Tab-separated table of C-alpha atoms in Angstrom:
chain	number	residue	atom	x	y	z
E	1	MET	CA	48.461	-5.373	61.213
E	2	ASN	CA	46.575	-4.413	64.383
E	3	ALA	CA	43.939	-7.113	64.910
E	4	MET	CA	41.823	-4.905	67.170
E	5	ASP	CA	41.634	-2.137	64.560
E	6	LEU	CA	40.747	-4.726	61.917
E	7	ARG	CA	37.937	-5.918	64.154
E	8	ARG	CA	36.757	-2.333	64.749
E	9	GLY	CA	36.625	-1.806	60.989
E	10	ILE	CA	34.507	-4.935	60.511
E	11	THR	CA	32.132	-3.911	63.311
E	12	MET	CA	31.875	-0.358	61.962
E	13	ALA	CA	31.020	-1.646	58.479
E	14	VAL	CA	28.410	-4.113	59.741
E	15	ASP	CA	26.689	-1.417	61.827
E	16	ALA	CA	26.523	0.843	58.761
E	17	VAL	CA	25.087	-1.957	56.600
E	18	VAL	CA	22.437	-2.885	59.195
E	19	THR	CA	21.366	0.771	59.446
E	20	ASN	CA	21.121	0.949	55.644
E	21	LEU	CA	19.094	-2.266	55.412
E	22	LYS	CA	16.655	-1.121	58.107
E	23	SER	CA	16.094	2.176	56.293
E	24	ARG	CA	15.186	0.303	53.089
E	25	ALA	CA	13.039	-2.422	54.656
E	26	ARG	CA	9.312	-2.540	53.914
E	27	MET	CA	6.727	-3.999	56.267
E	28	ILE	CA	4.444	-6.660	54.821
E	29	SER	CA	0.767	-7.095	55.576
E	30	THR	CA	-1.068	-8.795	52.702
E	31	SER	CA	-1.501	-12.544	52.293
E	32	GLU	CA	0.170	-12.352	48.877
E	33	GLU	CA	3.339	-10.804	50.331
E	34	ILE	CA	3.414	-13.392	53.115
E	35	ALA	CA	2.961	-16.169	50.538
E	36	GLN	CA	5.865	-14.783	48.470
E	37	VAL	CA	8.250	-14.919	51.432
E	38	GLY	CA	7.128	-18.438	52.330
E	39	THR	CA	7.483	-19.603	48.725
E	40	ILE	CA	11.067	-18.378	48.371
E	41	SER	CA	12.084	-19.848	51.733
E	42	ALA	CA	10.549	-23.209	50.711
E	43	ASN	CA	12.793	-23.420	47.637
E	44	GLY	CA	10.160	-21.979	45.341
E	45	GLU	CA	7.235	-24.241	46.323
E	46	ARG	CA	4.218	-21.976	45.997
E	47	GLU	CA	1.878	-24.400	47.779
E	48	ILE	CA	3.870	-24.122	51.024
E	49	GLY	CA	3.930	-20.323	50.838
E	50	GLU	CA	0.157	-20.160	50.370
E	51	LEU	CA	-0.419	-22.666	53.191
E	52	ILE	CA	1.561	-20.501	55.631
E	53	ALA	CA	-0.277	-17.364	54.466
E	54	LYS	CA	-3.644	-19.059	55.099
E	55	ALA	CA	-2.520	-20.192	58.551
E	56	MET	CA	-1.494	-16.651	59.507
E	57	GLU	CA	-4.803	-15.360	58.183
E	58	LYS	CA	-6.688	-17.814	60.426
E	59	VAL	CA	-4.864	-17.239	63.732
E	60	GLY	CA	-3.284	-13.824	63.151
E	61	LYS	CA	0.348	-12.890	62.615
E	62	GLU	CA	1.037	-13.323	66.347
E	63	GLY	CA	-0.823	-16.634	66.527
E	64	VAL	CA	0.607	-20.080	67.165
E	65	ILE	CA	1.409	-22.274	64.136
E	66	THR	CA	2.699	-25.833	64.591
E	67	ILE	CA	3.854	-28.468	62.082
E	68	HIS	CA	2.772	-32.133	62.312
E	69	ASP	CA	2.953	-35.246	60.125
E	70	GLY	CA	-0.069	-35.606	57.875
E	71	LYS	CA	-1.926	-38.847	57.113
E	72	THR	CA	-2.514	-38.206	53.412
E	73	LEU	CA	-0.436	-37.412	50.344
E	74	TYR	CA	-1.389	-33.752	50.564
E	75	ASN	CA	-0.614	-30.808	52.829
E	76	GLU	CA	-3.531	-29.676	55.001
E	77	LEU	CA	-4.330	-26.796	57.341
E	78	GLU	CA	-6.304	-27.385	60.528
E	79	VAL	CA	-7.105	-24.789	63.192
E	80	VAL	CA	-7.396	-26.342	66.656
E	81	GLU	CA	-8.378	-24.583	69.848
E	82	GLY	CA	-5.294	-24.451	72.042
E	83	MET	CA	-2.992	-22.480	74.309
E	84	LYS	CA	0.720	-21.671	74.138
E	85	LEU	CA	2.724	-21.162	77.349
E	86	ASP	CA	6.148	-19.532	77.276
E	87	ARG	CA	7.672	-22.172	79.550
E	88	GLY	CA	9.383	-25.415	78.545
E	89	TYR	CA	10.230	-28.655	80.314
E	90	ILE	CA	12.090	-28.373	83.623
E	91	SER	CA	14.454	-31.230	82.719
E	92	PRO	CA	15.613	-32.559	79.321
E	93	TYR	CA	15.123	-36.084	80.721
E	94	PHE	CA	11.411	-35.619	79.957
E	95	ILE	CA	12.085	-35.547	76.182
E	96	THR	CA	10.214	-38.249	74.236
E	97	ASN	CA	11.263	-37.274	70.704
E	98	GLN	CA	15.052	-37.110	70.525
E	99	LYS	CA	15.070	-35.923	66.908
E	100	ASN	CA	13.326	-32.613	67.577
E	101	GLN	CA	14.225	-32.482	71.291
E	102	LYS	CA	10.601	-32.238	72.429
E	103	CYS	CA	8.307	-33.995	74.857
E	104	GLU	CA	5.061	-35.051	73.162
E	105	LEU	CA	2.145	-36.343	75.245
E	106	GLU	CA	-1.074	-37.713	73.706
E	107	ASP	CA	-4.299	-37.489	75.764
E	108	PRO	CA	-2.450	-36.648	79.016
E	109	LEU	CA	-3.789	-36.033	82.500
E	110	ILE	CA	-2.914	-32.467	83.542
E	111	LEU	CA	-2.259	-31.395	87.125
E	112	VAL	CA	-2.264	-27.624	87.730
E	113	HIS	CA	-0.792	-26.768	91.158
E	114	GLU	CA	-0.360	-23.240	92.491
E	115	LYS	CA	2.714	-23.788	94.702
E	116	LYS	CA	6.092	-25.524	94.466
E	117	ILE	CA	6.180	-29.312	94.575
E	118	SER	CA	9.273	-30.712	96.255
E	119	ASN	CA	8.514	-33.751	98.424
E	120	LEU	CA	8.066	-37.313	97.249
E	121	THR	CA	4.592	-37.945	98.661
E	122	ALA	CA	3.222	-34.927	96.771
E	123	VAL	CA	3.647	-36.602	93.368
E	124	VAL	CA	3.024	-40.247	94.289
E	125	ARG	CA	-0.777	-39.876	94.316
E	126	VAL	CA	-1.004	-38.231	90.890
E	127	LEU	CA	1.499	-40.717	89.421
E	128	GLU	CA	-0.689	-43.563	90.677
E	129	LEU	CA	-3.720	-42.025	88.946
E	130	ALA	CA	-1.815	-41.749	85.659
E	131	LEU	CA	-0.508	-45.324	85.928
E	132	LYS	CA	-3.944	-46.701	86.747
E	133	ARG	CA	-5.433	-45.031	83.654
E	134	GLN	CA	-2.359	-45.833	81.500
E	135	ARG	CA	-2.123	-42.193	80.422
E	136	PRO	CA	0.731	-39.653	80.208
E	137	LEU	CA	1.000	-36.961	82.886
E	138	LEU	CA	1.753	-33.239	82.657
E	139	ILE	CA	2.424	-31.280	85.856
E	140	VAL	CA	2.196	-27.481	85.803
E	141	ALA	CA	3.344	-25.808	89.028
E	142	GLU	CA	5.291	-22.844	90.370
E	143	ASP	CA	8.248	-25.248	90.353
E	144	VAL	CA	9.000	-28.952	90.698
E	145	GLU	CA	12.237	-29.738	92.508
E	146	SER	CA	14.216	-32.049	94.809
E	147	GLU	CA	12.648	-35.455	95.554
E	148	ALA	CA	9.532	-34.753	93.490
E	149	LEU	CA	11.529	-33.981	90.336
E	150	ALA	CA	13.848	-36.954	90.886
E	151	THR	CA	10.839	-39.267	91.283
E	152	LEU	CA	9.282	-38.089	88.019
E	153	ILE	CA	12.568	-38.493	86.125
E	154	LEU	CA	13.182	-41.994	87.535
E	155	ASN	CA	9.664	-43.087	86.573
E	156	LYS	CA	10.243	-41.733	83.075
E	157	LEU	CA	13.639	-43.412	82.607
E	158	ARG	CA	13.099	-46.723	84.415
E	159	ALA	CA	9.377	-47.394	84.188
E	160	GLY	CA	8.864	-45.733	80.804
E	161	ILE	CA	6.044	-43.532	82.075
E	162	LYS	CA	5.433	-40.542	79.815
E	163	VAL	CA	5.559	-37.623	82.216
E	164	CYS	CA	6.668	-33.996	82.074
E	165	ALA	CA	6.793	-31.039	84.456
E	166	ILE	CA	6.842	-27.355	83.523
E	167	LYS	CA	6.918	-24.134	85.497
E	168	ALA	CA	3.780	-22.021	85.310
E	169	PRO	CA	4.209	-18.847	83.219
E	170	GLY	CA	4.132	-15.376	84.758
E	171	PHE	CA	4.774	-14.047	88.250
E	172	GLY	CA	2.675	-13.347	91.336
E	173	GLU	CA	-1.029	-12.796	90.724
E	174	ASN	CA	-0.533	-12.952	86.958
E	175	ARG	CA	0.880	-16.478	87.288
E	176	LYS	CA	-2.088	-17.588	89.379
E	177	ALA	CA	-4.491	-16.128	86.804
E	178	ASN	CA	-2.668	-17.945	83.989
E	179	MET	CA	-2.963	-21.218	85.903
E	180	GLN	CA	-6.685	-20.663	86.447
E	181	ASP	CA	-7.069	-20.065	82.700
E	182	LEU	CA	-5.233	-23.328	81.996
E	183	ALA	CA	-7.410	-25.244	84.451
E	184	VAL	CA	-10.586	-23.907	82.786
E	185	LEU	CA	-9.268	-24.718	79.296
E	186	THR	CA	-8.390	-28.319	80.212
E	187	GLY	CA	-11.421	-29.011	82.392
E	188	GLY	CA	-9.514	-29.441	85.652
E	189	ASP	CA	-9.117	-27.553	88.928
E	190	LEU	CA	-6.352	-25.272	90.143
E	191	ILE	CA	-5.014	-27.138	93.179
E	192	THR	CA	-4.508	-24.437	95.785
E	193	GLU	CA	-4.030	-24.484	99.551
E	194	GLU	CA	-6.365	-21.472	99.882
E	195	LEU	CA	-9.295	-23.771	99.103
E	196	GLY	CA	-8.010	-26.505	101.406
E	197	MET	CA	-6.884	-28.760	98.559
E	198	ASP	CA	-4.156	-31.317	99.224
E	199	LEU	CA	-2.037	-33.021	96.560
E	200	GLU	CA	-2.180	-36.289	98.471
E	201	LYS	CA	-5.984	-36.289	98.140
E	202	VAL	CA	-6.202	-35.375	94.456
E	203	ASN	CA	-8.777	-37.346	92.461
E	204	LEU	CA	-9.332	-37.807	88.744
E	205	ASP	CA	-12.044	-35.124	88.558
E	206	MET	CA	-9.508	-32.482	89.635
E	207	LEU	CA	-7.185	-33.227	86.710
E	208	GLY	CA	-7.592	-31.668	83.299
E	209	THR	CA	-6.848	-33.218	79.926
E	210	CYS	CA	-6.405	-32.360	76.255
E	211	LYS	CA	-5.790	-34.078	72.938
E	212	LYS	CA	-2.047	-33.400	72.785
E	213	VAL	CA	0.719	-31.424	74.496
E	214	THR	CA	4.036	-30.569	72.824
E	215	ILE	CA	6.777	-29.249	75.126
E	216	SER	CA	10.127	-27.868	73.971
E	217	LYS	CA	12.858	-26.341	76.126
E	218	ASP	CA	11.274	-22.904	75.590
E	219	ASP	CA	7.504	-23.325	75.326
E	220	THR	CA	4.475	-25.586	75.653
E	221	VAL	CA	1.557	-25.921	73.223
E	222	ILE	CA	-1.676	-27.443	74.549
E	223	LEU	CA	-4.058	-28.600	71.819
E	224	ASP	CA	-7.814	-29.163	72.067
E	225	GLY	CA	-8.385	-28.745	75.814
E	226	ALA	CA	-11.287	-30.720	77.277
E	227	GLY	CA	-12.741	-27.784	79.213
E	228	ASP	CA	-16.440	-26.926	79.066
E	229	LYS	CA	-17.099	-24.450	76.224
E	230	LYS	CA	-19.480	-22.400	78.337
E	231	SER	CA	-16.948	-22.132	81.190
E	232	ILE	CA	-14.228	-21.057	78.759
E	233	GLU	CA	-16.466	-18.350	77.274
E	234	GLU	CA	-17.423	-17.109	80.750
E	235	ARG	CA	-13.730	-16.916	81.626
E	236	CYS	CA	-13.068	-14.926	78.438
E	237	GLU	CA	-15.872	-12.510	79.329
E	238	GLN	CA	-14.339	-11.972	82.774
E	239	ILE	CA	-11.012	-11.091	81.157
E	240	ARG	CA	-12.675	-8.727	78.639
E	241	SER	CA	-14.444	-6.968	81.491
E	242	ALA	CA	-11.155	-6.664	83.409
E	243	ILE	CA	-9.525	-5.123	80.323
E	244	GLU	CA	-12.250	-2.477	80.091
E	245	ASN	CA	-11.961	-1.582	83.780
E	246	SER	CA	-8.160	-1.619	83.987
E	247	THR	CA	-6.328	1.731	84.187
E	248	SER	CA	-2.818	0.271	83.926
E	249	ASP	CA	-1.316	-0.224	80.466
E	250	TYR	CA	0.824	-3.069	81.814
E	251	ASP	CA	-2.188	-4.858	83.303
E	252	LYS	CA	-4.142	-4.385	80.072
E	253	GLU	CA	-1.297	-5.899	78.064
E	254	LYS	CA	-1.133	-8.968	80.313
E	255	LEU	CA	-4.913	-9.379	80.245
E	256	GLN	CA	-4.949	-9.184	76.447
E	257	GLU	CA	-2.220	-11.840	76.296
E	258	ARG	CA	-4.326	-14.116	78.492
E	259	LEU	CA	-7.419	-13.554	76.365
E	260	ALA	CA	-5.497	-14.356	73.174
E	261	LYS	CA	-4.157	-17.588	74.688
E	262	LEU	CA	-7.558	-18.670	75.975
E	263	SER	CA	-9.712	-17.743	72.983
E	264	GLY	CA	-7.218	-17.951	70.129
E	265	GLY	CA	-6.610	-21.104	68.170
E	266	VAL	CA	-3.518	-22.981	67.094
E	267	ALA	CA	-2.989	-23.536	63.368
E	268	VAL	CA	-1.703	-27.032	62.602
E	269	LEU	CA	0.073	-27.571	59.281
E	270	LYS	CA	-0.279	-31.268	58.424
E	271	ILE	CA	2.450	-32.186	55.965
E	272	GLY	CA	1.678	-35.139	53.714
E	273	GLY	CA	3.780	-37.298	51.422
E	274	ALA	CA	4.250	-40.722	49.885
E	275	SER	CA	6.956	-41.812	52.331
E	276	GLU	CA	8.374	-40.972	55.747
E	277	ALA	CA	11.518	-39.564	54.125
E	278	GLU	CA	9.483	-37.269	51.856
E	279	VAL	CA	7.367	-36.010	54.759
E	280	GLY	CA	10.500	-35.341	56.836
E	281	GLU	CA	12.134	-33.367	54.024
E	282	LYS	CA	8.957	-31.346	53.410
E	283	LYS	CA	8.563	-30.629	57.136
E	284	ASP	CA	12.095	-29.211	57.228
E	285	ARG	CA	11.275	-26.902	54.308
E	286	VAL	CA	7.984	-25.817	55.874
E	287	THR	CA	9.764	-25.095	59.173
E	288	ASP	CA	12.354	-22.931	57.388
E	289	ALA	CA	9.634	-21.133	55.434
E	290	LEU	CA	7.521	-20.520	58.549
E	291	ASN	CA	10.469	-19.086	60.499
E	292	ALA	CA	11.426	-16.845	57.577
E	293	THR	CA	7.837	-15.648	57.181
E	294	LYS	CA	7.550	-14.792	60.885
E	295	ALA	CA	10.830	-12.889	60.596
E	296	ALA	CA	9.487	-10.962	57.584
E	297	VAL	CA	6.306	-10.014	59.429
E	298	GLU	CA	8.356	-8.908	62.436
E	299	GLU	CA	11.001	-6.705	60.759
E	300	GLY	CA	9.921	-6.361	57.127
E	301	ILE	CA	11.434	-7.398	53.804
E	302	VAL	CA	14.219	-6.259	51.479
E	303	PRO	CA	14.867	-7.068	47.789
E	304	GLY	CA	16.105	-10.666	47.516
E	305	GLY	CA	18.725	-12.416	45.446
E	306	GLY	CA	21.542	-10.790	47.429
E	307	VAL	CA	20.942	-7.312	45.973
E	308	ALA	CA	20.051	-5.701	49.324
E	309	LEU	CA	23.544	-6.540	50.579
E	310	LEU	CA	25.147	-5.599	47.263
E	311	TYR	CA	23.711	-2.076	47.237
E	312	ALA	CA	24.565	-1.683	50.925
E	313	ALA	CA	28.205	-2.280	49.933
E	314	LYS	CA	28.111	0.990	47.959
E	315	GLU	CA	27.275	2.867	51.164
E	316	LEU	CA	30.511	1.665	52.760
E	317	GLU	CA	32.512	3.735	50.265
E	318	LYS	CA	31.378	6.826	52.179
E	319	LEU	CA	32.520	5.407	55.529
E	320	SER	CA	35.496	7.209	57.088
E	321	THR	CA	37.983	5.156	59.111
E	322	ALA	CA	40.642	6.141	61.656
E	323	ASN	CA	43.493	4.179	60.068
E	324	PHE	CA	44.517	1.737	57.341
E	325	ASP	CA	43.768	-1.394	59.390
E	326	GLN	CA	40.186	-0.297	59.996
E	327	LYS	CA	39.851	0.396	56.277
E	328	ILE	CA	40.901	-3.193	55.540
E	329	GLY	CA	38.149	-4.397	57.899
E	330	VAL	CA	35.591	-2.339	55.971
E	331	GLN	CA	36.876	-3.716	52.656
E	332	ILE	CA	36.503	-7.278	53.945
E	333	ILE	CA	32.791	-6.643	54.559
E	334	GLN	CA	32.446	-4.888	51.182
E	335	ASN	CA	33.814	-7.914	49.370
E	336	ALA	CA	31.651	-10.292	51.401
E	337	LEU	CA	28.484	-8.336	50.531
E	338	LYS	CA	29.115	-8.867	46.806
E	339	THR	CA	29.460	-12.635	47.154
E	340	PRO	CA	25.744	-13.682	47.250
E	341	VAL	CA	24.894	-12.028	43.901
E	342	HIS	CA	28.171	-13.259	42.391
E	343	THR	CA	27.473	-16.846	43.505
E	344	ILE	CA	23.823	-16.864	42.360
E	345	ALA	CA	24.841	-15.620	38.912
E	346	ALA	CA	27.717	-18.104	38.659
E	347	ASN	CA	25.422	-20.990	39.618
E	348	ALA	CA	23.099	-19.930	36.793
E	349	GLY	CA	25.980	-20.159	34.306
E	350	VAL	CA	26.570	-16.412	34.031
E	351	GLU	CA	29.757	-14.485	34.799
E	352	GLY	CA	29.218	-13.298	38.365
E	353	ALA	CA	31.597	-10.335	38.142
E	354	VAL	CA	29.693	-8.956	35.131
E	355	VAL	CA	26.326	-9.139	36.929
E	356	VAL	CA	27.756	-7.514	40.070
E	357	GLY	CA	29.364	-4.729	38.025
E	358	LYS	CA	26.187	-3.985	36.076
E	359	LEU	CA	24.004	-3.829	39.201
E	360	LEU	CA	26.425	-1.517	41.021
E	361	GLU	CA	25.979	0.990	38.172
E	362	GLN	CA	22.215	1.192	38.803
E	363	ASP	CA	20.402	3.833	40.856
E	364	ASN	CA	17.319	1.642	41.395
E	365	THR	CA	18.177	-0.426	44.472
E	366	ASP	CA	15.279	-2.819	43.798
E	367	LEU	CA	16.842	-3.976	40.518
E	368	GLY	CA	18.410	-7.419	40.624
E	369	TYR	CA	19.234	-10.502	38.589
E	370	ASP	CA	16.515	-13.160	38.286
E	371	ALA	CA	18.628	-16.288	37.828
E	372	ALA	CA	15.591	-18.415	36.912
E	373	LYS	CA	14.717	-16.222	33.912
E	374	GLY	CA	18.171	-14.826	33.163
E	375	GLU	CA	16.809	-11.266	33.308
E	376	TYR	CA	17.359	-8.052	35.265
E	377	VAL	CA	14.076	-7.304	37.055
E	378	ASP	CA	12.541	-5.308	39.893
E	379	MET	CA	13.012	-7.889	42.647
E	380	VAL	CA	10.170	-6.689	44.889
E	381	LYS	CA	7.610	-6.551	42.066
E	382	SER	CA	8.742	-10.003	40.916
E	383	GLY	CA	8.236	-11.417	44.395
E	384	ILE	CA	11.943	-12.125	44.958
E	385	ILE	CA	12.292	-10.871	48.504
E	386	ASP	CA	14.153	-11.737	51.711
E	387	PRO	CA	13.173	-11.147	55.359
E	388	LEU	CA	15.312	-8.350	56.816
E	389	LYS	CA	15.755	-10.280	60.063
E	390	VAL	CA	17.265	-13.277	58.242
E	391	ILE	CA	19.718	-11.127	56.251
E	392	ARG	CA	20.625	-9.001	59.266
E	393	THR	CA	21.166	-11.944	61.599
E	394	ALA	CA	23.304	-13.834	59.071
E	395	LEU	CA	25.545	-10.805	58.519
E	396	VAL	CA	25.896	-9.871	62.196
E	397	ASP	CA	26.605	-13.447	63.317
E	398	ALA	CA	29.116	-14.139	60.533
E	399	ALA	CA	30.960	-10.879	61.223
E	400	SER	CA	30.968	-11.573	64.956
E	401	VAL	CA	32.562	-15.007	64.564
E	402	SER	CA	35.104	-13.944	61.935
E	403	SER	CA	36.198	-10.824	63.838
E	404	LEU	CA	36.544	-12.911	66.994
E	405	MET	CA	38.903	-15.216	65.105
E	406	THR	CA	41.219	-12.295	64.301
E	407	THR	CA	41.863	-11.690	68.011
E	408	THR	CA	42.066	-15.356	69.001
E	409	GLU	CA	45.495	-16.852	69.658
E	410	ALA	CA	44.458	-20.494	69.876
E	411	ILE	CA	41.413	-22.662	69.262
E	412	VAL	CA	40.561	-26.015	70.828
E	413	VAL	CA	39.221	-28.387	68.189
E	414	GLU	CA	38.215	-32.020	68.041
E	415	LEU	CA	40.424	-33.974	65.662
E	416	PRO	CA	38.535	-35.905	62.979
E	417	LYS	CA	38.550	-39.655	63.419
E	418	GLU	CA	40.832	-41.545	61.082
E	419	GLU	CA	38.669	-43.856	59.032
E	420	LYS	CA	40.127	-47.241	58.220
E	421	GLU	CA	40.605	-48.045	54.565
E	422	ALA	CA	37.950	-50.247	53.042
E	423	PRO	CA	39.060	-53.884	52.805
E	424	GLY	CA	40.360	-54.971	49.428
E	425	GLY	CA	38.920	-57.645	47.193
E	426	MET	CA	39.130	-61.348	47.921
E	427	GLY	CA	42.610	-62.785	47.811
E	428	GLY	CA	43.534	-64.502	44.544
E	429	MET	CA	40.844	-62.647	42.569
E	430	GLY	CA	43.047	-59.798	41.377
E	431	GLY	CA	42.612	-60.736	37.741
E	432	MET	CA	41.378	-63.547	35.557
E	433	GLY	CA	43.975	-64.345	32.921
E	434	GLY	CA	43.134	-65.635	29.483
E	435	MET	CA	39.879	-63.661	29.179
E	436	ASP	CA	39.531	-60.972	26.523
E	437	TYR	CA	37.237	-57.975	26.893
């Protein structure tokens, strides 16, 4: 068998299925539809689905939603004024929470500097201010490198100082404007050479602050900035005026992004529970549900329960291939597309092959098997739906890896460690003669 033709057949089939799924996807807009997606992704917990729907209603579908530990037994929604920057930490050495690979700073001092910071003396002054006040430090600059970066990392690792540095988002004038927005939001100053400001002469009044900053490798969320409300509103009005006067679509788009970041809030989902283990498990489910819901809003939904893939398998029968090996590749995908429905039915104690066969005879591509009720129902009307993006990504990624394996001659793997056998019982205690049971 020609491995390359087999791979071409798999790729051809996946492309056809993705096209079919996109043509059948439906965009969602109502809170009820959003809640349905969140509920299914949270293993059927309606409360989580409704919580996510409320959060999206508060901050908009493009808004920022974060997940934190709650302090009660119940889940709560809180909307906090904040800003999200699409830049993460410069170095992973700044991470404070190894579990989620994030740097979390409570009540930090925030330095916003327009230019690059590279020499040692440039960061010593601001580090001294943070140490004196016993507070974490966040540095936002065009870049932090060389001696300056090394100094921050050493202070984090050896002295235990909570510090983090991120690059300012944007480029050119847009970056400077973003930094000015951040300075206004946090109640600090933009340290710039144009105004004769020097890092070595920075004082506490020039630094901003906020309630909390969470930094991942990709983005930064600043919660509850300490900036003056009147100054923030004046800044928003300046941006609105610039939007009205702008003739460039690109400039308008960037201005609208800035306005959303400055005036929009951050929805905080506070997950409660009776124990740390329960809260951790619920947070994982909420995270999965939130990601699935965002995916559904972005690309739409398809009937759930595996039926979207099952009906797409019928379309592959019409696909023409160049040779037998490509046909085998298509058949591999066809068989794989039937597996989700087959498995769901089998797990519910029903013969999977019978359910698959009956559904393939139907013309209504929304019809599926509700394993919870043991009935054939309209999946969309019953609220059993899947985000297209989740289904599409799973199929494309699985096909990519499996087809790569067909053209791979060797794989480097790590051998599993041989575990030693558990020690036996105490010598001489093998049995106790003379005792009847």
